[in-house]
mmCIF file of C-alpha atoms and ligand atoms in Angstrom:
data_model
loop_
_atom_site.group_PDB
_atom_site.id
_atom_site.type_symbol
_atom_site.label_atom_id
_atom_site.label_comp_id
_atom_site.label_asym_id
_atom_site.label_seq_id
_atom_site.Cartn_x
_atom_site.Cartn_y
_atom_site.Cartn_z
ATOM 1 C CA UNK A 26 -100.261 -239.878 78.903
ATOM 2 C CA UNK A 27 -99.871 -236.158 78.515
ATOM 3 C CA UNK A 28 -101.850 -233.534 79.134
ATOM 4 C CA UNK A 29 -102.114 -231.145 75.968
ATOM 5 C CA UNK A 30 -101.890 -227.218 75.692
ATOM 6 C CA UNK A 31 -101.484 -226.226 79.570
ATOM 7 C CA UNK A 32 -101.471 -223.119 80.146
ATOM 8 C CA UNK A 33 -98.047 -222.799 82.545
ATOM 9 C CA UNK A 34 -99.099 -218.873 83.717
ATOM 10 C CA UNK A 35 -100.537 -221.056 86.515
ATOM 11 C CA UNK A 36 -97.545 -222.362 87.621
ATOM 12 C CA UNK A 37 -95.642 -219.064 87.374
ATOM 13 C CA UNK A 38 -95.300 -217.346 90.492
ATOM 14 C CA UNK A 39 -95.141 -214.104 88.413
ATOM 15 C CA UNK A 40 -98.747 -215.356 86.346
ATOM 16 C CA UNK A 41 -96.891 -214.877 83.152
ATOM 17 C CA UNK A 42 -96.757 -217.031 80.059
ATOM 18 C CA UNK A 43 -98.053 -218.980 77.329
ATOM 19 C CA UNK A 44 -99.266 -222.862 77.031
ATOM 20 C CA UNK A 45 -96.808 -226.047 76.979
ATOM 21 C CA UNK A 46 -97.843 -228.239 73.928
ATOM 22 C CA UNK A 47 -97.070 -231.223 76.480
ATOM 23 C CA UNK A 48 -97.537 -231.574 80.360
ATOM 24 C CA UNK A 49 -97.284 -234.154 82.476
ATOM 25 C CA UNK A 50 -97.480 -234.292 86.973
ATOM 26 C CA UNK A 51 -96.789 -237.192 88.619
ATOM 27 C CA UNK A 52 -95.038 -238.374 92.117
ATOM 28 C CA UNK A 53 -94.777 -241.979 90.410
ATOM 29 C CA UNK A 54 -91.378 -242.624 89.499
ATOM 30 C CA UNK A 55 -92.633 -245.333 87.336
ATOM 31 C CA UNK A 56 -94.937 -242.712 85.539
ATOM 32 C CA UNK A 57 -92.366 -240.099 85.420
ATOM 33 C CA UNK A 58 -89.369 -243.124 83.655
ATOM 34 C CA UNK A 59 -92.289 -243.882 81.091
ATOM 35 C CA UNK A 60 -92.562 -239.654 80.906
ATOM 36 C CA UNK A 61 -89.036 -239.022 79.843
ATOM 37 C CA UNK A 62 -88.750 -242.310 77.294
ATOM 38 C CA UNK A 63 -91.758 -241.383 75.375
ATOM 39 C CA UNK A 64 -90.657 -237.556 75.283
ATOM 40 C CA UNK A 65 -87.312 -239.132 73.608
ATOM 41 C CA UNK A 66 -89.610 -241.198 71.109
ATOM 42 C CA UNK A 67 -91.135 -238.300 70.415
ATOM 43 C CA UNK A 68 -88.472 -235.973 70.629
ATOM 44 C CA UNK A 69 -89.921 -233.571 72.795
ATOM 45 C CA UNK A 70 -87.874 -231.161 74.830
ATOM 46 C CA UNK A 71 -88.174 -231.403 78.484
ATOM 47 C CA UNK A 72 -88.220 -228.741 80.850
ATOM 48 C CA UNK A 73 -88.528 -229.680 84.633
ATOM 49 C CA UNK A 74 -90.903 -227.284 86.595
ATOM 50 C CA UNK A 75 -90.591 -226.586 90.253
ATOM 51 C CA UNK A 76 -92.911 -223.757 92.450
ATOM 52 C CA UNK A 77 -92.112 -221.659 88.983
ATOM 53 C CA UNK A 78 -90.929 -219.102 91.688
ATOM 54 C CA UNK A 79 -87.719 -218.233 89.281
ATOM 55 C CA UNK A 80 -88.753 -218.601 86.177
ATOM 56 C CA UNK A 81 -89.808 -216.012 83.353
ATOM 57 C CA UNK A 82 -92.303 -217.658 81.015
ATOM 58 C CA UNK A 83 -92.243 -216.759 77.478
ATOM 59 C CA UNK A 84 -95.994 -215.497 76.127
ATOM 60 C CA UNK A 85 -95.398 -217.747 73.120
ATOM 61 C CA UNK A 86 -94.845 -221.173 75.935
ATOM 62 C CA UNK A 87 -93.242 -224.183 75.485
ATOM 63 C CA UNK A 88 -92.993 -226.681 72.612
ATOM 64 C CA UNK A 89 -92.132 -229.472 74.509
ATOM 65 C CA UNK A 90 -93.156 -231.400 78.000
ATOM 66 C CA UNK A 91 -92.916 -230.026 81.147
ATOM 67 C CA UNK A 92 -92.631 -232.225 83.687
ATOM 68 C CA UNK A 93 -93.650 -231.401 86.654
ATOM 69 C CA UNK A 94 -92.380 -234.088 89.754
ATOM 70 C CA UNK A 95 -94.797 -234.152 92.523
ATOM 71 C CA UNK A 96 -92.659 -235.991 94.832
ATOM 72 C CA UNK A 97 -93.488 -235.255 98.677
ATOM 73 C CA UNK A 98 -92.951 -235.635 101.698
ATOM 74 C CA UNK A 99 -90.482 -235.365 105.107
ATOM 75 C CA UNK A 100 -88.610 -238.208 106.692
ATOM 76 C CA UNK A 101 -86.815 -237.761 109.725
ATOM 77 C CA UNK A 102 -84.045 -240.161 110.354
ATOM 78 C CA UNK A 103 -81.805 -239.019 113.371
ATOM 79 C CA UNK A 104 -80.852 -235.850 112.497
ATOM 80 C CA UNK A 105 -80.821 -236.631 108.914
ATOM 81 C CA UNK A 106 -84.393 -235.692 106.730
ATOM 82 C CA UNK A 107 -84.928 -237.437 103.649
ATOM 83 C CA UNK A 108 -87.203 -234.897 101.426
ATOM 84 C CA UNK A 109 -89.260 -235.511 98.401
ATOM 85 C CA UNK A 110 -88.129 -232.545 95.762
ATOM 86 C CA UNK A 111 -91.918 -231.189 95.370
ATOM 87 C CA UNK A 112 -92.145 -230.418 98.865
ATOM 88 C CA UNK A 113 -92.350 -226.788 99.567
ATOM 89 C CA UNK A 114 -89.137 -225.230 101.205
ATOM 90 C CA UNK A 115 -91.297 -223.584 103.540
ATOM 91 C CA UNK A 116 -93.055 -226.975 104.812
ATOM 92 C CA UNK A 117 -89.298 -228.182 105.140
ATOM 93 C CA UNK A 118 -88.080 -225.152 106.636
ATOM 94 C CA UNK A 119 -91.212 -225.609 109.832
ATOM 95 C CA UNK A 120 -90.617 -229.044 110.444
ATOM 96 C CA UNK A 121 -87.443 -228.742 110.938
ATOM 97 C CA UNK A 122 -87.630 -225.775 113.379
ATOM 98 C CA UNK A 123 -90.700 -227.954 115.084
ATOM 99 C CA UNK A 124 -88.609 -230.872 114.974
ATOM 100 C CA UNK A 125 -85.138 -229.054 116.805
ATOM 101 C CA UNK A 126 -83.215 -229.488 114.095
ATOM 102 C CA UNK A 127 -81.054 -226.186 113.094
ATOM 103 C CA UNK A 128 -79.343 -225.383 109.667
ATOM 104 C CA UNK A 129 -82.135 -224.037 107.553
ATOM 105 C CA UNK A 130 -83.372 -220.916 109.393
ATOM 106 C CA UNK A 131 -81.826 -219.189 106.693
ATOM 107 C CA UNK A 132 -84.470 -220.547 104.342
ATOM 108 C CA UNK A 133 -87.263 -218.752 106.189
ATOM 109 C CA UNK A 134 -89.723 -217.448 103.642
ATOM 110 C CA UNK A 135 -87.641 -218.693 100.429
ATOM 111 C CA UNK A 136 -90.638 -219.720 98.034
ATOM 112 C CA UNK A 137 -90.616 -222.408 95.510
ATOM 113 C CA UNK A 138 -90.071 -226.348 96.192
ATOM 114 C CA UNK A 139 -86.636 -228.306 97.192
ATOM 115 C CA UNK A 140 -85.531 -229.528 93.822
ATOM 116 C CA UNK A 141 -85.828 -225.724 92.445
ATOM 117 C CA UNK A 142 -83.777 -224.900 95.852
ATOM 118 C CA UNK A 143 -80.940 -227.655 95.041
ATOM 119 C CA UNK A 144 -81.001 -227.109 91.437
ATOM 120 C CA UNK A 145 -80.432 -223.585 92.021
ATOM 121 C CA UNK A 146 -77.848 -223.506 95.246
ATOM 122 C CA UNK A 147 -80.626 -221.408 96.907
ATOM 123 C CA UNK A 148 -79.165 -219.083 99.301
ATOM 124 C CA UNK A 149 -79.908 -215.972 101.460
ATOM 125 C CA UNK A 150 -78.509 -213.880 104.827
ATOM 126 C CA UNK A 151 -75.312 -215.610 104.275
ATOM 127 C CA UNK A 152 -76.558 -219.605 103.928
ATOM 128 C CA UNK A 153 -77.029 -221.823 101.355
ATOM 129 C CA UNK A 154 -78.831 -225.190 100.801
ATOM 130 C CA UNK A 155 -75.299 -226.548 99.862
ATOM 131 C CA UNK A 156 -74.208 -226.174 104.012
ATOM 132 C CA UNK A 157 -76.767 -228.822 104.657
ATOM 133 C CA UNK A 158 -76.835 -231.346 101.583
ATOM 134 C CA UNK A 159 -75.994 -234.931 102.644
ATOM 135 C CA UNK A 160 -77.008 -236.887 99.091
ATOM 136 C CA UNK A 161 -79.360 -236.179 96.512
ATOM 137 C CA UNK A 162 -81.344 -238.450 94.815
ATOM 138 C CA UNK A 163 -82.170 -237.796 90.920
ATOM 139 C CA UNK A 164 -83.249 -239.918 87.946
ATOM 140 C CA UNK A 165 -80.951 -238.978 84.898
ATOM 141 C CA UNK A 166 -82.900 -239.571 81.655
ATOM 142 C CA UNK A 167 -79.398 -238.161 79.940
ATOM 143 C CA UNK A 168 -78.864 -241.973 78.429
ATOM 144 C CA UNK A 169 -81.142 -243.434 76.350
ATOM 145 C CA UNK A 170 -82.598 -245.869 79.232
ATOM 146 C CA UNK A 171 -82.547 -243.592 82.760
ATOM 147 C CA UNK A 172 -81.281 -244.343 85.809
ATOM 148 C CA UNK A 173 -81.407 -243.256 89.678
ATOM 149 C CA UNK A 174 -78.505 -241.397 90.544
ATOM 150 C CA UNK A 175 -77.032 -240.663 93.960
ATOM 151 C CA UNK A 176 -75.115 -237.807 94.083
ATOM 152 C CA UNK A 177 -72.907 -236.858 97.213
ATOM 153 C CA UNK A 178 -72.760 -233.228 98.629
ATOM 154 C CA UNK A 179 -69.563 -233.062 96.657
ATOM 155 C CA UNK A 180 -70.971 -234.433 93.570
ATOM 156 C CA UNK A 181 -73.262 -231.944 93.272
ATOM 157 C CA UNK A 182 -70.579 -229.693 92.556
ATOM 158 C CA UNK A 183 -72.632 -226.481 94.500
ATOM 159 C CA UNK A 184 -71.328 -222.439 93.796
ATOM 160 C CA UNK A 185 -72.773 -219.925 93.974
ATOM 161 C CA UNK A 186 -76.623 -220.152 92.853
ATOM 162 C CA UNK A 187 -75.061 -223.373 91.059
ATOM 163 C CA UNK A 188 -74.620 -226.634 90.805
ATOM 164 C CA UNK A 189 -74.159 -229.365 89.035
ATOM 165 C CA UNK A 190 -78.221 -229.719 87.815
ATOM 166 C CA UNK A 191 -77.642 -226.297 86.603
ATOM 167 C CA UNK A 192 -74.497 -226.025 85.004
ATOM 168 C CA UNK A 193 -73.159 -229.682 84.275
ATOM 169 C CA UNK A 194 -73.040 -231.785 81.682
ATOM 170 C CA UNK A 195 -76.665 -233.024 82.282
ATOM 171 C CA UNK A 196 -78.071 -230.347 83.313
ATOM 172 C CA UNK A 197 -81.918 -229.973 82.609
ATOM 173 C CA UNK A 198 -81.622 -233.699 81.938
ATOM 174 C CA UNK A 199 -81.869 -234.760 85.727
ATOM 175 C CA UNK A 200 -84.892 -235.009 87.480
ATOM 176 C CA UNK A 201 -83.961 -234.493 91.535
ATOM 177 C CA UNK A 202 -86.390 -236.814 93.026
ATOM 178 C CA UNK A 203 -85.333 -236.861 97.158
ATOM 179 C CA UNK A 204 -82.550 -234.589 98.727
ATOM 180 C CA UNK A 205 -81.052 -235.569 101.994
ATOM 181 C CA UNK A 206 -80.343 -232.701 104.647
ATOM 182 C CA UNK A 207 -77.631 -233.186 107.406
ATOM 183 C CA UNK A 208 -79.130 -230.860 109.961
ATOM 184 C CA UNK A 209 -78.046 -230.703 113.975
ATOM 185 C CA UNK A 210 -80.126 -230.380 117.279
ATOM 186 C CA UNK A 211 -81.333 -226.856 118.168
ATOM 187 C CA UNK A 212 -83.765 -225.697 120.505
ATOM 188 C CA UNK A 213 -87.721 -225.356 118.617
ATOM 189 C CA UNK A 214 -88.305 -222.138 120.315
ATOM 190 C CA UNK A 215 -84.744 -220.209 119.204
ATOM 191 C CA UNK A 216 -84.851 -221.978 115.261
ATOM 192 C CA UNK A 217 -88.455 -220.958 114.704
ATOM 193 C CA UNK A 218 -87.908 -217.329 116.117
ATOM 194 C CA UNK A 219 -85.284 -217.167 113.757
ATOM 195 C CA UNK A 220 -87.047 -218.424 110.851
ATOM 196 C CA UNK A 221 -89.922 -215.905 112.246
ATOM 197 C CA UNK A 222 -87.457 -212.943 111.946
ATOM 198 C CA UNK A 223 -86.267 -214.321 108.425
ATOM 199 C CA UNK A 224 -89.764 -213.897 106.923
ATOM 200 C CA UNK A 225 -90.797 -210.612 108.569
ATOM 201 C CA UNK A 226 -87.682 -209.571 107.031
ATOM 202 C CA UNK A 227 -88.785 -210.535 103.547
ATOM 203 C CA UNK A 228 -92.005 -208.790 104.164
ATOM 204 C CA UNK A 229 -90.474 -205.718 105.228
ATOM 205 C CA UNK A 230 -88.487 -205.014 102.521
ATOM 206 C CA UNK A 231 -89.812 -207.150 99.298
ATOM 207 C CA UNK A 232 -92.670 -206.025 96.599
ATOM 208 C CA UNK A 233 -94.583 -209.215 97.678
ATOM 209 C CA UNK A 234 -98.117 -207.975 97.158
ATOM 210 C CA UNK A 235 -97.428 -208.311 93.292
ATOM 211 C CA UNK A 236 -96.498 -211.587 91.677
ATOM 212 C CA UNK A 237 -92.863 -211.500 91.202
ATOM 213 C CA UNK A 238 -89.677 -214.133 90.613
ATOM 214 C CA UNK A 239 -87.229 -212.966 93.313
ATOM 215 C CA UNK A 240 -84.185 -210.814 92.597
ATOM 216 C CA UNK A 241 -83.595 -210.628 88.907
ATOM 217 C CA UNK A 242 -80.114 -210.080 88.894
ATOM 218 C CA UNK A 243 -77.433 -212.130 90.863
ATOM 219 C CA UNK A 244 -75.513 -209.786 93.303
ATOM 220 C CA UNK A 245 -71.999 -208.949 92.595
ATOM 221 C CA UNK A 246 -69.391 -210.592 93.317
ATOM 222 C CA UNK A 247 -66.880 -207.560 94.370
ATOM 223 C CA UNK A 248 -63.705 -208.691 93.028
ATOM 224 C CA UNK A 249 -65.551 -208.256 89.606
ATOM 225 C CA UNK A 250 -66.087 -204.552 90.334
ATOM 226 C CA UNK A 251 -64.029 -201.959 88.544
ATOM 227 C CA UNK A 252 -61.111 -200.393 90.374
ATOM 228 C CA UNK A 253 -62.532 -197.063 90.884
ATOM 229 C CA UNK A 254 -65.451 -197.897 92.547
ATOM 230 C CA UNK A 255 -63.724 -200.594 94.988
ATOM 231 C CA UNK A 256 -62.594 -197.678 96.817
ATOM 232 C CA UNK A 257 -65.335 -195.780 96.476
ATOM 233 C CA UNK A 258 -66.499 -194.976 100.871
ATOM 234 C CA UNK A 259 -70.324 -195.140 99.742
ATOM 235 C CA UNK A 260 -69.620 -198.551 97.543
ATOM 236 C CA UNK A 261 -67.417 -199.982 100.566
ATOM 237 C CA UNK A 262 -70.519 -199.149 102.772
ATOM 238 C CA UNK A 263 -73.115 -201.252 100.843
ATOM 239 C CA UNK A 264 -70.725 -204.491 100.750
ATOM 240 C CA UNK A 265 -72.671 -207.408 102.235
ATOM 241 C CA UNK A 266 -71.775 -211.182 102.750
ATOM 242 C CA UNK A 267 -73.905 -213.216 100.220
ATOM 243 C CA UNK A 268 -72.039 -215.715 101.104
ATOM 244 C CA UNK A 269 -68.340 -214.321 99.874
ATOM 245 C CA UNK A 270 -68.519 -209.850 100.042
ATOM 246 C CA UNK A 271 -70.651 -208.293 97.428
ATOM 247 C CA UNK A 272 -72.392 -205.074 96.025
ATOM 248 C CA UNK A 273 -76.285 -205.826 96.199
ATOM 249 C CA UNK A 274 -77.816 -204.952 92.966
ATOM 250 C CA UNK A 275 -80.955 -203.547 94.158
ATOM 251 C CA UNK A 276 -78.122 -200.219 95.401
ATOM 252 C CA UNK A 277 -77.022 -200.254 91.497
ATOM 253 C CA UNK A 278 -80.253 -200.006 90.004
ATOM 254 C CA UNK A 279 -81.173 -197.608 92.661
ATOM 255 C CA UNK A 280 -78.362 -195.234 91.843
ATOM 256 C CA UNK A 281 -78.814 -195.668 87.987
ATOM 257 C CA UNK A 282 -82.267 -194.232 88.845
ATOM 258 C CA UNK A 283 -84.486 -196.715 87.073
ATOM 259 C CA UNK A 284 -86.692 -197.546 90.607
ATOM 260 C CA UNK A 285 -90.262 -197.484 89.553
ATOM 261 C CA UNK A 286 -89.473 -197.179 85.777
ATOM 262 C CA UNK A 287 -92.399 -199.402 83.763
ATOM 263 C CA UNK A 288 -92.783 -201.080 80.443
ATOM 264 C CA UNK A 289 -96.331 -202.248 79.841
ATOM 265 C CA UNK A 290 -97.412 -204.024 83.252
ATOM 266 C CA UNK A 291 -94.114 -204.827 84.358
ATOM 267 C CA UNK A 292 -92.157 -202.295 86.695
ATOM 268 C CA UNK A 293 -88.982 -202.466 88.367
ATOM 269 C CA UNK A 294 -90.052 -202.617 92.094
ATOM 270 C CA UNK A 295 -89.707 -198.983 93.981
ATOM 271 C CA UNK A 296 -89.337 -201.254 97.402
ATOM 272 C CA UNK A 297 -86.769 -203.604 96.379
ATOM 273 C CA UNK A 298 -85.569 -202.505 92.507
ATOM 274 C CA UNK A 299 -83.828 -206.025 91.925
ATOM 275 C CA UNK A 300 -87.409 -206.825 91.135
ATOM 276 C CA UNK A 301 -88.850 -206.372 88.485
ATOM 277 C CA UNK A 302 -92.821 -206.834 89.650
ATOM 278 C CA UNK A 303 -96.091 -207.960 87.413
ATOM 279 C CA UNK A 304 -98.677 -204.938 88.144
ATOM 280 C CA UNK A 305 -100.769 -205.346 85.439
ATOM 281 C CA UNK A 306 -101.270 -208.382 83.132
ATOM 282 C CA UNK A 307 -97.768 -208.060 81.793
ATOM 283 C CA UNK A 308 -96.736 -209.681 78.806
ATOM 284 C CA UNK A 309 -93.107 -211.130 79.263
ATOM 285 C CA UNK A 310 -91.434 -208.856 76.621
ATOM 286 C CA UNK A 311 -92.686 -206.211 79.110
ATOM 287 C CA UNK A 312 -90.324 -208.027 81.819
ATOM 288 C CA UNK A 313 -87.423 -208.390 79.171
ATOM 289 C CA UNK A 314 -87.401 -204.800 78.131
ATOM 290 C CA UNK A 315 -86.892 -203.619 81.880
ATOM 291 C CA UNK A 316 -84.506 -206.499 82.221
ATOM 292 C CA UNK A 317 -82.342 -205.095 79.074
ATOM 293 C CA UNK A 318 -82.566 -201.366 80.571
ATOM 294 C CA UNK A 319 -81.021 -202.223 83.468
ATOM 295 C CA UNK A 320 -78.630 -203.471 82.062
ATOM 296 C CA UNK A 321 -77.516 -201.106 79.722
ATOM 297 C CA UNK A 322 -78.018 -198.388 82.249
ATOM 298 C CA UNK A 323 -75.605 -200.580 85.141
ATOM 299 C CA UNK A 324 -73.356 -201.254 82.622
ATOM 300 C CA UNK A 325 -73.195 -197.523 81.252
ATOM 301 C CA UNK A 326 -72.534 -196.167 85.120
ATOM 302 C CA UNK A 327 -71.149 -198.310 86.663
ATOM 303 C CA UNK A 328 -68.995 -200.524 83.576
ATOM 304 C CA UNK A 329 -70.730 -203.938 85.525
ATOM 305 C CA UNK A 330 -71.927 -206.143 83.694
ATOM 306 C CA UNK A 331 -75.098 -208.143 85.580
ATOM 307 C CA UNK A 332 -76.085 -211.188 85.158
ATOM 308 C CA UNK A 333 -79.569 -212.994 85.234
ATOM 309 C CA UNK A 334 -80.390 -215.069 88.598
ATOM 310 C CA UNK A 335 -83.967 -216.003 87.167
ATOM 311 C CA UNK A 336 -84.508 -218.482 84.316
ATOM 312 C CA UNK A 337 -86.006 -217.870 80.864
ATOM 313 C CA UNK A 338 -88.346 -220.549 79.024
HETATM 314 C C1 FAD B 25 -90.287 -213.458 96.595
HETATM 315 C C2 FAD B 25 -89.117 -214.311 96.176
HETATM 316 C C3 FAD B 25 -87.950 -214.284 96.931
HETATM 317 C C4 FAD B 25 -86.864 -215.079 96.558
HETATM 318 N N1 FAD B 25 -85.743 -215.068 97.330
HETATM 319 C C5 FAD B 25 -84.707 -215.858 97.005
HETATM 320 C C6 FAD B 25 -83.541 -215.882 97.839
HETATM 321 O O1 FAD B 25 -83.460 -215.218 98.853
HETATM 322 N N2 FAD B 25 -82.522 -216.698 97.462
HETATM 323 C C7 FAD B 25 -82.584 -217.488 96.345
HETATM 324 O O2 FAD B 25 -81.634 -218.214 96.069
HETATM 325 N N3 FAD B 25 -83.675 -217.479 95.550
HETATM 326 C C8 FAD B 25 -84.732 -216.689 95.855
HETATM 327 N N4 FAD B 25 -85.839 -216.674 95.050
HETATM 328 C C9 FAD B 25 -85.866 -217.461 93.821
HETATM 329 C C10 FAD B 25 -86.519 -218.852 93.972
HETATM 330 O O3 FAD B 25 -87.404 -218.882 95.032
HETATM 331 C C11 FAD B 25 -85.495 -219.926 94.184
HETATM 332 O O4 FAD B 25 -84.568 -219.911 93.166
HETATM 333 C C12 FAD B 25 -86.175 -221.306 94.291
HETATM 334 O O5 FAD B 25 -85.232 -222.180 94.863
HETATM 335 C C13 FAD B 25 -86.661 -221.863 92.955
HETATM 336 O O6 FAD B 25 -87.410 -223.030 93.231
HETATM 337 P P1 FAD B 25 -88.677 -223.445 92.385
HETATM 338 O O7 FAD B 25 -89.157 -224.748 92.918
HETATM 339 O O8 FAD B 25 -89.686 -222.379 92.339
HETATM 340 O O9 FAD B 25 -88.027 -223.674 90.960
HETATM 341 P P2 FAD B 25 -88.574 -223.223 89.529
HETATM 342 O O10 FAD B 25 -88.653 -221.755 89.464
HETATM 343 O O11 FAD B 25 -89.787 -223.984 89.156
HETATM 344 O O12 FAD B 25 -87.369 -223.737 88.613
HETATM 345 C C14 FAD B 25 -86.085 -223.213 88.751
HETATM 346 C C15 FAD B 25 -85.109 -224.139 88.025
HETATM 347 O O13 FAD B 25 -85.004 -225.354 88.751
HETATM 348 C C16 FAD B 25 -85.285 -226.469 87.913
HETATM 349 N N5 FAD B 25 -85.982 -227.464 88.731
HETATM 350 C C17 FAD B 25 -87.058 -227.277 89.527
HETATM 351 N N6 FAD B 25 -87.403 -228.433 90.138
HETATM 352 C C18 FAD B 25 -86.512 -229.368 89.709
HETATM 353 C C19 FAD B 25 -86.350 -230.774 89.962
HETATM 354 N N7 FAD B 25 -87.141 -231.458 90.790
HETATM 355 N N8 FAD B 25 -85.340 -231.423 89.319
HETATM 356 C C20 FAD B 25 -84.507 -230.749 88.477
HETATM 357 N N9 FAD B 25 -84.620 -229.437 88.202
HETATM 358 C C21 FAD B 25 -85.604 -228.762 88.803
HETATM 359 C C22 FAD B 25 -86.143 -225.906 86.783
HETATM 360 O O14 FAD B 25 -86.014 -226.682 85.611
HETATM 361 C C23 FAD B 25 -85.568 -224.527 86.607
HETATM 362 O O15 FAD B 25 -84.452 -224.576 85.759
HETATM 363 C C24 FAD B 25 -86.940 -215.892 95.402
HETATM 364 C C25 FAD B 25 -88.126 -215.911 94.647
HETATM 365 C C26 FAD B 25 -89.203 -215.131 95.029
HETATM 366 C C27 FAD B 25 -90.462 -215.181 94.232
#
């Protein structure tokens, strides 16, 4: 039933990395039960892949299965929507503009697919897909014989770019299959403008034109900032809500002067230097030599110690 030496640079939004020994797509939930079971005969790891919009690939892949749910679709009930964790965030994020329903506007131009966004606690300008979770639906293969799970908002246990998928107990061994969005009435015209502004915004001001995963780094939280630089007037001036105050990391890698500094075909990003951008067929060592620099060079400044938002496989 599996598909053998895929080549997952394909399903990397940043084109990078090597071949999973096992691979297996489905949107049968039948298909995907009989997945996980014969992975734990054969004591395969899994790894669950989304839009592979946060993910750095290793060169040398995956010895295991990836799993890939293809489960899709939009269901509007009231003001509820009952969505199928392959759909894109972006197909989500129209329909429910062009259905007047408001709460994800936020979301405009966030890439990747709704499980990677609940997994994840995606979040930008101040929202998160937490503020509109009703239930989410997920098959935990964490037992020997798996079993659909409903987890309440609460459940889910959401922080910041967290939750429970991520950091829990069963994390990585939980499939999301549906999530349910509590969303309220809006006007089309004023949620799509919105979402309109949202993506310009994104366009503006991130390296899109090169295949990238998003802001490396998470921001920082500023409570975690060292005394001297909490009342520091330019420091106080960069503070932005994202959601609780913080000091964008893009600022700290700009001051620590590493903007447009390469390694093979990987550079960090002269337009937005929290990304680190593929230029040039670059290996993923390339990516995790920048990724160590920065770091060294924030910590050495600034004494902060950053810490990954993107995932390594
Ligand atoms: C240009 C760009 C801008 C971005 N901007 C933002 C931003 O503003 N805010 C933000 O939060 N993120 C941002 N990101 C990062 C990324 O888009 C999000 O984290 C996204 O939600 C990841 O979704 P994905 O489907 O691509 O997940 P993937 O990258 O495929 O996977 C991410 C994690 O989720 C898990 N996962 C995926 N699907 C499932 C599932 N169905 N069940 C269980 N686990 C699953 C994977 O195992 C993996 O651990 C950005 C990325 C890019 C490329």
């Amino acid at each position: 039933m599996f598909q053998k030496n895929i080549p997952l640079k394909k399903y990397s939004n940043y084109r990078i990395g090597g071949n999973a020994t096992h691979f297996f797509e489905s949107g049968d939930l039948e298909s995907v039960i009989q997945a996980v079971a014969k992975a734990d005969a054969e004591k395969l790891p899994v790894f669950i892949l989304g839009g592979g919009t946060n993910l750095l690939i290793n060169d040398a892949g995956y010895a295991g299965l990836v799993l890939k749910p293809k489960f899709l679709g939009i269901k509007r009930e009231g003001d509820f929507l009952r969505v199928g964790s392959g759909t894109s965030m972006e197909e989500l994020v129209h329909y429910a503009a062009e259905n007047g329903l408001a709460g994800l506007e936020w979301a405009g131009g966030l890439p990747g697919e709704v499980g990677g966004a609940v997994r994840g606690n995606a979040g930008a300008f101040g929202g998160e897909i937490k503020d509109s979770i009703h239930e989410v639906f997920t098959l935990d293969f964490s037992h020997p014989v798996s079993k659909m799970t409903c987890h309440t908002n609460k459940d889910c246990n959401f922080g910041y770019r967290d939750s429970a998928f991520k950091s829990g107990t069963k994390a990585g061994r939980e499939v999301i299959l549906e999530a349910v969005f509590k969303l309220n009435p809006g006007n089309k015209y004023d949620l799509q403008k919105v979402v309109d502004e949202k993506i310009t915004w994104r366009k503006t001001r991130q390296p899109l034109d090169y295949p990238n995963i998003g802001s490396i780094f998470k921001n920082v939280d500023f409570k975690t900032v060292p005394k001297q630089w909490q009342t520091n007037p330019e420091f106080l001036s960069k503070l932005k809500t994202d959601p609780f105050p913080v000091i964008p990391t893009a600022y700290l890698i700009d001051q620590a002067g590493l903007k447009g500094v390469s390694s093979g075909g990987a550079i960090i990003s002269q337009k937005h230097p929290n990304f680190i951008v593929n230029s040039l067929h670059a290996s993923s060592d390339d990516v995790k030599n920048l990724i160590n620099l920065v770091k060294s060079e924030v910590k050495a400044k600034f004494g902060i110690t950053l810490e990954e938002e993107v995932i390594f496989v």
